[in-house]
Coordinates of C-alpha atoms in Angstrom, one line a residue:
X1 CA 26.0 49.8 -31.3
X2 CA 27.9 48.3 -28.3
X3 CA 28.1 49.7 -24.8
X4 CA 30.0 48.9 -21.6
X5 CA 28.7 48.2 -18.2
X6 CA 29.5 50.8 -15.6
X7 CA 29.2 51.0 -11.8
X8 CA 28.4 54.4 -10.6
X9 CA 29.7 53.8 -7.1
X10 CA 32.0 50.8 -6.8
X11 CA 32.6 51.4 -3.1
X12 CA 28.9 51.0 -2.2
X13 CA 28.7 47.8 -4.3
X14 CA 31.8 46.3 -2.6
X15 CA 30.4 47.2 0.8
X16 CA 27.1 45.5 0.0
X17 CA 28.9 42.4 -1.2
X18 CA 31.0 42.4 2.0
X19 CA 27.9 42.4 4.1
X20 CA 27.6 38.7 3.1
X21 CA 30.1 38.0 5.9
X22 CA 28.1 37.2 9.0
X23 CA 30.8 37.8 11.6
X24 CA 33.9 39.8 12.4
X25 CA 35.7 36.5 12.8
X26 CA 34.9 35.6 9.2
X27 CA 36.2 39.0 8.0
X28 CA 39.5 38.5 9.9
X29 CA 39.9 35.0 8.5
X30 CA 40.0 36.5 4.9
X31 CA 43.2 38.4 5.7
X32 CA 44.8 35.4 7.5
X33 CA 43.9 33.4 4.3
X34 CA 45.9 35.9 2.2
X35 CA 48.9 35.5 4.5
X36 CA 48.6 31.7 4.2
X37 CA 48.5 32.0 0.4
X38 CA 51.7 34.0 0.4
X39 CA 53.3 31.4 2.7
X40 CA 52.2 28.6 0.3
X41 CA 54.5 30.0 -2.3
X42 CA 57.4 29.4 0.1
X43 CA 56.1 26.0 1.0
X44 CA 56.1 24.8 -2.6
X45 CA 59.3 26.4 -3.6
X46 CA 61.2 24.5 -0.8
X47 CA 59.8 21.0 -1.4
X48 CA 56.6 21.2 0.5
X49 CA 58.2 22.4 3.7
X50 CA 58.4 25.9 5.2
X51 CA 62.1 27.0 5.0
X52 CA 61.7 29.0 8.3
X53 CA 59.1 29.5 11.0
X54 CA 56.0 31.2 9.5
X55 CA 54.1 33.2 12.0
X56 CA 50.7 35.0 11.7
X57 CA 49.8 37.2 14.6
X58 CA 46.3 38.7 15.2
X59 CA 46.2 41.6 17.7
X60 CA 42.9 42.9 19.2
X61 CA 43.2 46.3 20.7
X62 CA 40.1 47.1 22.7
X63 CA 41.2 50.6 23.6
X64 CA 41.9 51.7 20.0
X65 CA 39.1 49.4 18.6
X66 CA 41.5 48.0 16.0
X67 CA 42.5 44.6 14.8
X68 CA 45.8 43.9 13.1
X69 CA 47.0 40.9 11.2
X70 CA 50.8 40.6 10.9
X71 CA 52.7 37.9 8.9
X72 CA 56.4 37.3 8.3
X73 CA 56.0 36.0 4.7
X74 CA 57.3 37.6 1.5
X75 CA 55.5 40.9 1.6
X76 CA 54.4 42.8 -1.5
X77 CA 56.1 45.3 -3.8
X78 CA 54.4 48.5 -4.7
X79 CA 52.9 47.2 -7.9
X80 CA 51.3 44.1 -6.2
X81 CA 50.0 46.3 -3.4
X82 CA 48.2 48.7 -5.8
X83 CA 46.9 45.8 -7.9
X84 CA 45.3 43.8 -5.1
X85 CA 43.4 46.9 -3.9
X86 CA 42.5 48.3 -7.3
X87 CA 41.8 45.3 -9.5
X88 CA 38.8 43.6 -7.9
X89 CA 37.9 40.3 -9.6
X90 CA 41.3 40.0 -11.3
X91 CA 43.2 37.8 -8.8
X92 CA 46.4 36.4 -10.2
X93 CA 45.8 33.4 -8.0
X94 CA 43.3 32.1 -10.5
X95 CA 44.7 29.0 -12.2
X96 CA 47.2 28.4 -9.4
X97 CA 45.8 25.2 -7.9
X98 CA 47.8 25.5 -4.6
X99 CA 46.4 28.9 -3.8
X100 CA 43.0 29.5 -2.2
X101 CA 42.1 33.0 -3.2
X102 CA 40.4 33.0 -6.6
X103 CA 38.2 36.0 -6.7
X104 CA 40.4 39.0 -5.7
X105 CA 37.7 40.2 -3.3
X106 CA 39.0 39.2 0.1
X107 CA 41.0 42.3 0.5
X108 CA 37.8 44.3 0.7
X109 CA 36.2 42.1 3.3
X110 CA 36.8 44.8 6.0
X111 CA 34.0 46.9 4.5
X112 CA 31.4 44.7 6.3
X113 CA 32.6 45.6 9.8
X114 CA 35.1 48.6 9.7
X115 CA 35.4 51.9 8.0
X116 CA 39.2 52.0 7.4
X117 CA 42.0 49.7 6.4
X118 CA 45.8 50.2 6.3
X119 CA 48.4 48.0 4.6
X120 CA 52.0 48.0 5.7
X121 CA 54.2 45.7 3.7
X122 CA 57.9 45.0 3.1
X123 CA 59.3 42.7 0.5
X124 CA 63.0 43.6 0.9
X125 CA 65.4 46.5 1.3
X126 CA 63.9 49.9 0.1
X127 CA 60.5 48.2 -0.4
X128 CA 58.6 49.2 2.7
X129 CA 55.2 50.8 1.9
X130 CA 52.0 52.0 3.6
X131 CA 48.6 52.3 1.9
X132 CA 45.3 53.2 3.7
X133 CA 41.8 54.3 2.6
X134 CA 38.2 54.5 3.9
X135 CA 35.5 52.2 2.6
X136 CA 33.7 55.2 1.1
X137 CA 36.6 56.1 -1.2
X138 CA 36.9 54.8 -4.7
X139 CA 38.3 57.8 -6.7
X140 CA 41.6 59.5 -6.2
X141 CA 43.0 57.1 -3.6
X142 CA 46.3 58.3 -2.1
X143 CA 49.1 56.0 -3.6
X144 CA 51.3 54.0 -1.3
X145 CA 54.0 55.9 0.5
X146 CA 57.5 54.6 1.1
X147 CA 58.8 54.6 4.7
X148 CA 62.3 54.0 6.1
X149 CA 61.3 52.3 9.4
X150 CA 62.2 48.6 9.9
X151 CA 59.5 46.1 9.4
X152 CA 58.5 44.4 12.8
X153 CA 59.4 40.8 11.9
X154 CA 62.7 38.9 12.5
X155 CA 63.2 38.4 8.8
X156 CA 62.2 42.1 8.1
X157 CA 59.6 41.1 5.4
X158 CA 55.9 40.5 5.5
X159 CA 52.6 42.3 5.6
X160 CA 50.6 43.9 8.4
X161 CA 46.9 44.8 7.8
X162 CA 45.1 47.0 10.4
X163 CA 41.3 47.4 10.5
X164 CA 40.0 50.4 12.4
X165 CA 36.9 52.5 13.0
X166 CA 34.8 49.4 13.6
X167 CA 31.1 49.6 13.8
X168 CA 30.2 49.0 17.5
X169 CA 28.2 45.9 17.1
X170 CA 30.8 44.2 14.9
X171 CA 33.7 44.9 17.2
X172 CA 31.8 44.1 20.4
X173 CA 31.0 40.6 19.1
X174 CA 34.7 39.8 18.6
X175 CA 35.9 37.3 21.1
X176 CA 39.5 36.0 21.1
X177 CA 38.6 32.5 22.2
X178 CA 35.9 32.1 19.7
X179 CA 38.2 33.4 17.0
X180 CA 40.8 30.8 18.1
X181 CA 38.2 28.1 17.8
X182 CA 37.1 29.1 14.4
X183 CA 40.7 29.4 13.1
X184 CA 41.5 26.0 14.4
X185 CA 38.5 24.5 12.6
X186 CA 39.0 26.5 9.4
X187 CA 42.8 26.0 8.9
X188 CA 43.0 22.6 10.6
X189 CA 45.0 20.9 7.9
X190 CA 47.5 23.8 7.5
X191 CA 48.0 24.1 11.3
X192 CA 49.2 20.5 11.3
X193 CA 52.2 21.5 9.3
X194 CA 55.6 22.0 11.0
X195 CA 56.9 25.6 11.2
X196 CA 53.5 27.3 11.0
X197 CA 51.9 29.1 13.9
X198 CA 48.8 31.4 14.2
X199 CA 48.5 33.4 17.4
X200 CA 45.9 35.8 18.8
X201 CA 46.9 38.5 21.2
X202 CA 44.5 40.5 23.4
X203 CA 45.9 42.5 26.3
X204 CA 48.2 40.3 28.2
X205 CA 46.7 37.1 26.9
X206 CA 47.9 35.0 23.9
X207 CA 46.0 32.2 22.3
X208 CA 47.9 29.8 20.2
X209 CA 46.0 27.9 17.5
X210 CA 46.6 24.2 17.4
X211 CA 45.5 21.4 15.0
X212 CA 42.9 18.9 16.0
X213 CA 44.4 15.8 17.5
X214 CA 42.6 12.8 15.9
X215 CA 45.1 10.4 17.5
X216 CA 43.6 10.9 21.0
X217 CA 40.5 9.1 20.0
X218 CA 40.5 5.3 19.5
X219 CA 38.5 3.9 16.6
X220 CA 38.5 2.7 13.1
X221 CA 40.2 4.8 10.4
X222 CA 39.2 5.2 6.7
X223 CA 42.3 6.6 5.0
X224 CA 42.1 6.7 1.2
X225 CA 43.3 8.5 -1.9
X226 CA 40.2 8.2 -4.0
X227 CA 40.4 8.7 -7.8
X228 CA 37.9 11.2 -9.2
X229 CA 37.2 12.0 -12.9
X230 CA 38.8 10.4 -15.9
X231 CA 42.4 11.8 -15.5
X232 CA 43.3 10.1 -12.3
X233 CA 43.0 13.1 -10.0
X234 CA 42.7 12.0 -6.4
X235 CA 41.0 13.4 -3.4
X236 CA 42.3 12.7 0.1
X237 CA 40.0 11.1 2.7
X238 CA 40.7 10.7 6.4
X239 CA 37.6 9.7 8.4
X240 CA 37.5 8.0 11.8
X241 CA 34.7 6.2 13.5
X242 CA 35.5 6.8 17.1
X243 CA 34.8 4.5 20.0
X244 CA 33.6 7.4 22.1
X245 CA 31.4 10.3 20.9
X246 CA 33.1 13.5 19.8
X247 CA 30.7 16.4 20.3
X248 CA 33.0 19.2 19.3
X249 CA 33.9 18.2 15.8
X250 CA 32.1 16.9 12.7
X251 CA 33.5 15.4 9.5
X252 CA 34.3 18.3 7.2
X253 CA 35.0 19.2 3.5
X254 CA 38.3 21.0 2.9
X255 CA 39.7 22.6 -0.2
X256 CA 43.4 23.5 -0.3
X257 CA 43.7 23.1 3.4
X258 CA 40.7 25.4 4.2
X259 CA 37.4 24.3 5.6
X260 CA 34.5 24.6 3.2
X261 CA 31.8 23.3 5.6
X262 CA 30.8 20.4 7.7
X263 CA 29.8 17.6 5.3
X264 CA 26.3 17.3 6.8
X265 CA 25.8 21.0 6.0
X266 CA 26.6 20.7 2.3
X267 CA 23.1 20.5 1.0
X268 CA 24.1 19.5 -2.5
X269 CA 25.9 16.5 -1.1
X270 CA 23.5 15.4 1.6
X271 CA 20.6 15.4 -0.9
X272 CA 22.5 12.7 -2.8
X273 CA 23.5 10.6 0.2
X274 CA 21.6 7.5 1.0
X275 CA 22.1 7.9 4.8
X276 CA 22.2 11.7 5.0
X277 CA 22.9 13.1 8.5
X278 CA 22.3 9.8 10.2
X279 CA 25.8 9.0 8.9
X280 CA 27.6 12.3 8.1
X281 CA 26.2 14.0 11.3
X282 CA 27.0 11.1 13.6
X283 CA 28.8 12.1 16.7
X284 CA 31.2 9.2 16.4
X285 CA 32.4 10.3 12.9
X286 CA 35.2 12.8 12.6
X287 CA 37.8 13.6 10.0
X288 CA 37.9 15.3 6.7
X289 CA 37.7 15.0 2.9
X290 CA 40.3 17.2 1.1
X291 CA 39.1 17.9 -2.4
X292 CA 42.4 19.6 -3.2
X293 CA 42.1 21.6 -6.5
X294 CA 39.6 19.3 -8.1
X295 CA 36.7 21.8 -7.6
X296 CA 36.4 25.4 -6.5
X297 CA 34.0 26.7 -3.9
X298 CA 31.4 29.3 -4.5
X299 CA 32.3 32.9 -3.6
X300 CA 31.1 32.5 0.0
X301 CA 33.3 29.4 0.3
X302 CA 30.7 27.3 2.1
X303 CA 29.6 25.2 -0.9
X304 CA 31.0 23.8 -4.2
X305 CA 30.4 25.2 -7.6
X306 CA 27.7 23.4 -9.5
X307 CA 28.7 21.3 -12.4
X308 CA 30.0 18.0 -13.7
X309 CA 33.0 18.1 -11.4
X310 CA 30.8 18.3 -8.3
X311 CA 28.8 15.3 -9.6
X312 CA 32.0 13.2 -10.0
X313 CA 33.3 14.3 -6.6
X314 CA 30.1 13.1 -4.9
X315 CA 30.0 9.9 -6.8
X316 CA 33.5 9.0 -5.7
X317 CA 32.6 9.6 -2.1
X318 CA 29.3 7.8 -2.1
X319 CA 31.0 4.7 -3.5
X320 CA 32.4 3.9 -0.1
X321 CA 29.5 5.3 2.0
X322 CA 28.1 1.8 2.7
X323 CA 31.4 0.7 4.3
X324 CA 31.3 3.7 6.5
X325 CA 27.7 3.1 7.5
X326 CA 28.4 -0.5 8.4
X327 CA 31.0 0.6 10.9
X328 CA 28.7 3.3 12.3
X329 CA 26.0 0.6 12.8
X330 CA 28.4 -1.4 14.9
X331 CA 29.0 1.6 17.1
X332 CA 25.3 2.1 17.4
X333 CA 24.9 -1.5 18.6
X334 CA 27.5 -1.1 21.2
X335 CA 26.0 2.2 22.4
X336 CA 22.6 0.6 22.6
X337 CA 24.0 -2.2 24.8
X338 CA 25.5 0.5 27.1
X339 CA 22.3 2.5 27.0
X340 CA 20.2 -0.5 27.9
X341 CA 22.6 -1.0 30.9
X342 CA 21.9 2.6 32.0
X343 CA 18.2 2.0 31.7
X344 CA 18.5 -1.2 33.7
X345 CA 20.2 0.6 36.6
X346 CA 17.5 3.4 36.7
X347 CA 14.6 0.9 36.8
X348 CA 16.3 -1.3 39.4
X349 CA 17.0 1.7 41.6
X350 CA 13.3 2.8 41.4
X351 CA 12.1 -0.7 42.1
X352 CA 14.4 -0.9 45.1
X353 CA 12.8 2.2 46.6
X354 CA 9.3 0.9 45.9
X355 CA 10.1 -2.5 47.4
X356 CA 11.4 -0.9 50.6
X357 CA 8.3 1.3 50.8
X358 CA 6.0 -1.8 50.3
X359 CA 7.9 -3.8 52.9
X360 CA 7.6 -1.1 55.5
X361 CA 3.9 -0.5 54.7
X362 CA 3.1 -4.3 55.0
X363 CA 4.9 -4.6 58.3
X364 CA 3.3 -1.5 59.7
X365 CA -0.2 -2.8 58.8
X366 CA 0.7 -6.2 60.3
X367 CA 1.8 -4.5 63.6
X368 CA -1.5 -2.5 63.7
X369 CA -3.5 -5.6 63.1
X370 CA -1.6 -7.6 65.7
X371 CA -0.6 -10.2 63.2
X372 CA 3.1 -10.6 64.1
X373 CA 3.4 -14.3 63.0
X374 CA 5.0 -13.4 59.7
X375 CA 6.6 -16.4 57.9
X376 CA 8.2 -14.7 55.0
X377 CA 11.8 -15.2 56.3
X378 CA 12.7 -11.6 55.5
X379 CA 13.7 -12.4 51.9
X380 CA 15.9 -10.0 50.0
X381 CA 13.4 -8.7 47.4
X382 CA 11.2 -6.8 49.8
X383 CA 13.7 -6.0 52.6
X384 CA 13.3 -2.8 54.5
X385 CA 15.7 -1.0 56.8
X386 CA 14.7 -2.8 60.0
X387 CA 15.6 -6.3 58.8
X388 CA 13.4 -9.4 58.9
X389 CA 10.8 -10.0 61.6
X390 CA 12.0 -13.3 63.1
X391 CA 15.2 -15.0 64.0
X392 CA 17.5 -15.9 66.9
X393 CA 20.1 -13.2 67.1
X394 CA 19.4 -9.5 67.3
X395 CA 21.6 -6.4 67.8
X396 CA 21.8 -2.9 69.1
X397 CA 23.2 -1.2 66.1
X398 CA 24.2 -2.2 62.6
X399 CA 24.2 -1.6 58.8
X400 CA 20.7 -2.9 58.0
X401 CA 19.9 -6.5 57.2
X402 CA 18.9 -8.5 54.2
X403 CA 16.3 -10.1 56.4
X404 CA 17.2 -13.6 55.1
X405 CA 16.5 -15.3 58.4
X406 CA 19.9 -14.7 60.1
X407 CA 20.1 -12.7 63.2
X408 CA 16.6 -11.2 63.1
X409 CA 15.4 -11.9 66.7
X410 CA 14.2 -9.4 69.2
X411 CA 17.5 -9.3 71.2
X412 CA 21.0 -10.6 71.2
X413 CA 24.5 -9.4 70.4
X414 CA 24.5 -9.4 66.6
X415 CA 25.1 -6.4 64.3
X416 CA 21.6 -6.0 62.9
X417 CA 19.6 -2.8 63.1
X418 CA 16.8 -3.3 65.5
X419 CA 15.7 -6.8 65.2
X420 CA 17.7 -7.8 62.1
X421 CA 21.2 -8.2 60.7
X422 CA 22.8 -9.5 57.6
X423 CA 24.6 -7.7 54.8
X424 CA 23.5 -5.1 52.4
X425 CA 20.1 -3.6 52.7
X426 CA 18.8 0.0 52.3
X427 CA 21.0 1.3 55.1
X428 CA 24.2 0.6 53.0
X429 CA 25.8 3.6 51.3
X430 CA 25.2 2.0 47.9
X431 CA 21.5 1.6 48.7
X432 CA 21.3 5.2 49.8
X433 CA 23.1 6.6 46.8
X434 CA 21.1 9.4 45.3
X435 CA 22.1 8.6 41.7
X436 CA 21.0 5.5 39.8
X437 CA 23.6 6.1 37.1
X438 CA 27.3 5.9 37.2
X439 CA 28.7 3.4 39.7
X440 CA 25.4 1.9 40.6
X441 CA 25.5 -1.7 41.9
X442 CA 23.0 -4.3 42.5
X443 CA 20.6 -3.5 45.4
X444 CA 19.8 -6.1 48.0
X445 CA 16.1 -5.0 48.0
X446 CA 13.8 -4.9 45.1
X447 CA 14.5 -6.6 41.8
X448 CA 17.2 -6.5 39.2
X449 CA 16.2 -5.6 35.6
X450 CA 17.9 -7.2 32.6
X451 CA 17.2 -6.6 29.0
X452 CA 17.7 -9.8 27.0
X453 CA 16.8 -11.2 23.6
X454 CA 14.8 -14.4 23.8
X455 CA 14.3 -16.6 20.7
X456 CA 10.9 -18.0 20.0
X457 CA 9.9 -21.2 21.7
X458 CA 9.2 -24.5 19.8
X459 CA 5.8 -23.2 18.9
X460 CA 7.2 -19.9 17.6
X461 CA 5.8 -17.9 20.5
X462 CA 7.7 -15.0 21.9
X463 CA 7.5 -14.2 25.6
X464 CA 7.5 -10.6 26.8
X465 CA 9.5 -11.3 30.0
X466 CA 10.8 -13.9 32.5
X467 CA 11.6 -14.0 36.2
X468 CA 14.7 -15.8 37.4
X469 CA 16.2 -15.5 40.9
X470 CA 15.3 -11.9 41.7
X471 CA 15.8 -10.7 38.1
X472 CA 13.1 -9.6 35.8
X473 CA 14.2 -10.3 32.2
X474 CA 12.6 -8.2 29.6
X475 CA 12.6 -9.5 26.0
X476 CA 13.9 -6.8 23.6
X477 CA 13.0 -9.0 20.7
X478 CA 9.3 -8.9 21.3
X479 CA 7.4 -6.8 18.7
X480 CA 5.5 -4.9 21.5
X481 CA 8.9 -3.8 22.9
X482 CA 10.4 -3.0 19.5
X483 CA 7.4 -0.9 18.5
X484 CA 7.8 1.3 21.6
X485 CA 11.5 1.7 21.4
X486 CA 12.4 5.0 19.8
X487 CA 15.7 5.9 18.1
X488 CA 17.3 9.1 17.1
X489 CA 18.3 9.8 13.5
X490 CA 21.8 8.6 14.4
X491 CA 20.4 5.3 15.7
X492 CA 20.7 6.2 19.4
X493 CA 18.2 4.9 22.0
X494 CA 15.4 7.2 23.2
X495 CA 13.1 6.5 26.1
X496 CA 9.6 7.7 25.4
X497 CA 6.4 7.6 27.4
X498 CA 5.1 4.6 25.4
X499 CA 8.1 2.5 26.4
X500 CA 7.9 3.6 30.0
X501 CA 4.3 2.5 30.1
X502 CA 5.1 -0.8 28.5
X503 CA 7.9 -1.5 31.0
X504 CA 5.7 -0.6 33.9
X505 CA 3.1 -3.1 32.7
X506 CA 5.5 -6.0 32.2
X507 CA 7.3 -5.4 35.5
X508 CA 4.1 -5.1 37.4
X509 CA 3.2 -8.7 36.6
X510 CA 6.3 -10.2 38.2
X511 CA 6.5 -7.7 41.0
X512 CA 2.9 -8.2 42.2
X513 CA 3.3 -12.0 41.8
X514 CA 6.3 -12.1 44.0
X515 CA 4.8 -9.7 46.5
X516 CA 1.7 -11.9 46.9
X517 CA 3.8 -15.0 47.1
X518 CA 6.1 -13.6 49.8
X519 CA 3.5 -12.0 52.1
X520 CA 0.6 -14.5 51.3
X521 CA -1.9 -11.6 50.9
X522 CA -3.3 -12.1 47.5
X523 CA -6.8 -10.7 47.3
X524 CA -9.6 -13.3 46.9
X525 CA -11.6 -11.0 44.6
X526 CA -10.1 -11.0 41.1
X527 CA -11.2 -7.4 40.4
X528 CA -9.3 -6.2 43.4
X529 CA -6.2 -8.2 42.4
X530 CA -6.3 -6.6 38.9
X531 CA -6.9 -3.2 40.4
X532 CA -3.9 -3.5 42.6
X533 CA -1.8 -4.5 39.6
X534 CA -3.0 -1.5 37.6
X535 CA -2.3 0.7 40.7
X536 CA 1.3 -0.5 40.9
X537 CA 1.7 -0.1 37.2
X538 CA 0.7 3.5 37.4
X539 CA 2.8 4.0 40.5
X540 CA 6.0 2.7 38.7
X541 CA 5.3 4.6 35.6
X542 CA 5.0 7.9 37.6
X543 CA 8.2 7.0 39.4
X544 CA 10.1 6.5 36.2
X545 CA 8.9 9.6 34.3
X546 CA 11.0 12.1 36.3
X547 CA 14.2 10.2 35.1
X548 CA 13.3 10.6 31.4
X549 CA 15.0 14.0 30.9
X550 CA 18.2 12.8 32.6
X551 CA 18.1 9.6 30.6
X552 CA 17.7 11.6 27.4
X553 CA 20.9 13.6 28.2
X554 CA 22.9 10.5 29.1
X555 CA 21.8 8.4 26.1
X556 CA 22.4 11.3 23.7
X557 CA 26.0 11.6 24.9
X558 CA 26.6 8.0 24.1

């Protein structure tokens, strides 16, 4: 004995299914999607162009707490209108590869957020109808009624859907700008077509959706029609590795012009990828993979249906994954060079401040002790803002001296500050700049820091660092440096505490060596010498730590 399945209350079941939508924006997108499907028939019938301007207008009415979606497409006759409401799961779009709707459920999406829906549609003369119902109704619905009023589009055809009696939380979360952003992402490929516009109206404001402009970013493009399966079906790939990071867009899967999801968010794909989010989530990778009608999404349209077609799709994409990764690696190398430059400027700035402090302290102690016969010549690495201690020409007012022996005497007509002159020095605007980042230039006091790659010497030994003409060169090829250099999943440089401690240790060697050589005050007791070096190391480390958060932000943007 056979029997049939029955649903005691279809309205409740449909409402529960609708609650899978997580936002009012996603609900509204379902009705825009239906309008675009209708427009797609026109597009194909006229040789893949729209024969006239196609407009879809979303109006948010805060006072009435309603949202309406109006299009100027073909509209529906009375039979079609009744069928789309009544026959859930029997979409006539199934099997039509150019249409997105496959389940016949989207028309009931309103149930997640609002209590009532109204359809107003016109497909031609004497074919203007209105149908409305509440989400609790499922028996004895009032049939569509014919009206004589003109339809509010220039071509007098189309469909208007009005959602009303919103639940408070769902309506209050609706934001026109966020809706615009989501529509631009979701319908990106369709918005790029001529003669199609989607607009959002709220009060006196109108937001016009625009396609993403990949052309404004320089970089290397990967444009391919990739065969998939045995019958020569092709998917369309447009990916771009940009020279600058793009934080607002990630590479995305599309099907029939609609976004499925960001590629890195498709778990079934990422689990098969060799490089995973380090590649597909990289902020220098933008673009899309349009799978066309090769495979259908699941009912929530954020994943692909499981099966052989999905396997073939992923195999076709993964075949060129290595080429894409090689290009991303080149970007990572360039970023690392730039990031190292940023780190160089930060450390040089901190050392400049410490060098000025040490020079002032040494001179102050020399004055207190009565030892004014300093023979350091006022060299540039430890200059303070009063110039060098000796010389023949002084000045009443000036810009701070390098203290390199010129114009440092106790009196005269030069332009030094106090007893010194010369160019640069801590009184310059550059030396007083509060930021060690953008626009920073070489300081006249302190040391320059440079990250370099030294090859092994003839004995195969790698040096950690070198000192040349006021520049401390730090070897990035030394294992001790490499072990302490952290990288993000995308290959970006990260500055951690272990690296800061290592840098402070290496720099302290050259700093203290030059300090003792300049001021001739090296301690005779070795333990004191080592203690002073450790003290400086801790001092530099403490001075660098406050910059770590700012460095993290700057390096992550690169």
